[in-house]
Amino acid sequence: NLRSRTYRRDARPMVEGCTCACCSAHTRAYIHHMLQCHELAGEVLLNVHNTHNFSQFLAAVRASIAQGEFDRFAEAARRQLA
């Protein structure tokens, strides 16, 4: 929860290793500040991150289907999300 005070001075990206525009350019502290101030930009940055990750997930789903490996992909995804 980036609204938590624990992120007030956190200089890390929202998710380490994420290549989205949000994580590449903004820190947890900045996003926390934007959310605390009720700036629309904070919500937009969260949506940029979520859309990027959902897009990557769907690309992996499509690739697994094209390779005939969807069942294996789905099982791995279930294990990872459990």
XYZ file of C-alpha atoms in Angstrom:
82
model
C 0.000 0.000 0.000
C 1.907 3.054 -1.227
C -0.290 5.318 0.891
C 1.479 3.989 3.998
C 3.926 6.337 5.743
C 6.641 3.679 5.434
C 7.142 4.778 1.807
C 7.605 8.464 2.628
C 11.349 8.379 1.984
C 11.683 5.182 -0.033
C 13.907 5.941 -3.030
C 13.369 2.575 -4.731
C 11.154 2.089 -7.773
C 7.693 0.722 -7.065
C 8.811 -2.748 -8.227
C 12.503 -3.553 -8.544
C 13.354 -4.642 -12.094
C 10.096 -3.411 -13.614
C 10.610 -1.641 -16.943
C 7.379 0.374 -17.002
C 7.495 4.165 -17.354
C 6.362 4.566 -13.748
C 9.045 2.371 -12.173
C 11.726 3.624 -14.566
C 11.223 7.278 -13.680
C 9.599 7.563 -10.240
C 10.305 6.427 -6.690
C 7.962 4.949 -4.127
C 8.332 8.164 -2.123
C 7.186 10.277 -5.068
C 4.191 8.073 -5.774
C 3.366 8.045 -2.043
C 3.478 11.847 -2.010
C 1.223 12.100 -5.054
C -1.311 9.727 -3.484
C -1.226 11.553 -0.142
C -1.895 14.869 -1.904
C -4.734 13.259 -3.870
C -3.027 14.226 -7.113
C -4.497 12.453 -10.120
C -0.952 11.819 -11.359
C -0.436 9.306 -8.532
C -3.360 7.200 -9.700
C -2.235 7.578 -13.313
C 1.243 6.266 -12.438
C -0.282 3.244 -10.705
C -2.408 2.594 -13.785
C 0.643 2.890 -16.058
C 2.414 0.265 -13.956
C -0.591 -2.074 -13.805
C -1.320 -1.753 -17.530
C 2.316 -2.485 -18.379
C 2.354 -5.626 -16.235
C -1.021 -6.850 -17.490
C 0.169 -6.285 -21.064
C 3.314 -8.314 -20.435
C 1.263 -11.099 -18.858
C -1.098 -11.261 -21.836
C 1.846 -11.276 -24.255
C 3.240 -14.281 -22.363
C -0.183 -15.983 -22.546
C -0.344 -15.420 -26.320
C 3.217 -16.709 -26.769
C 2.479 -19.833 -24.722
C -0.623 -20.520 -26.836
C 1.334 -20.043 -30.074
C 3.978 -22.495 -28.838
C 1.383 -25.029 -27.680
C 2.550 -24.648 -24.077
C -0.441 -22.911 -22.505
C -1.220 -25.700 -20.013
C 2.339 -25.561 -18.675
C 2.224 -21.754 -18.566
C -1.126 -21.761 -16.744
C 0.107 -24.223 -14.127
C 3.273 -22.180 -13.527
C 1.164 -19.007 -13.208
C -1.166 -20.705 -10.696
C 1.803 -21.810 -8.588
C 3.356 -18.358 -8.693
C 0.123 -16.578 -7.739
C -0.781 -19.021 -4.935
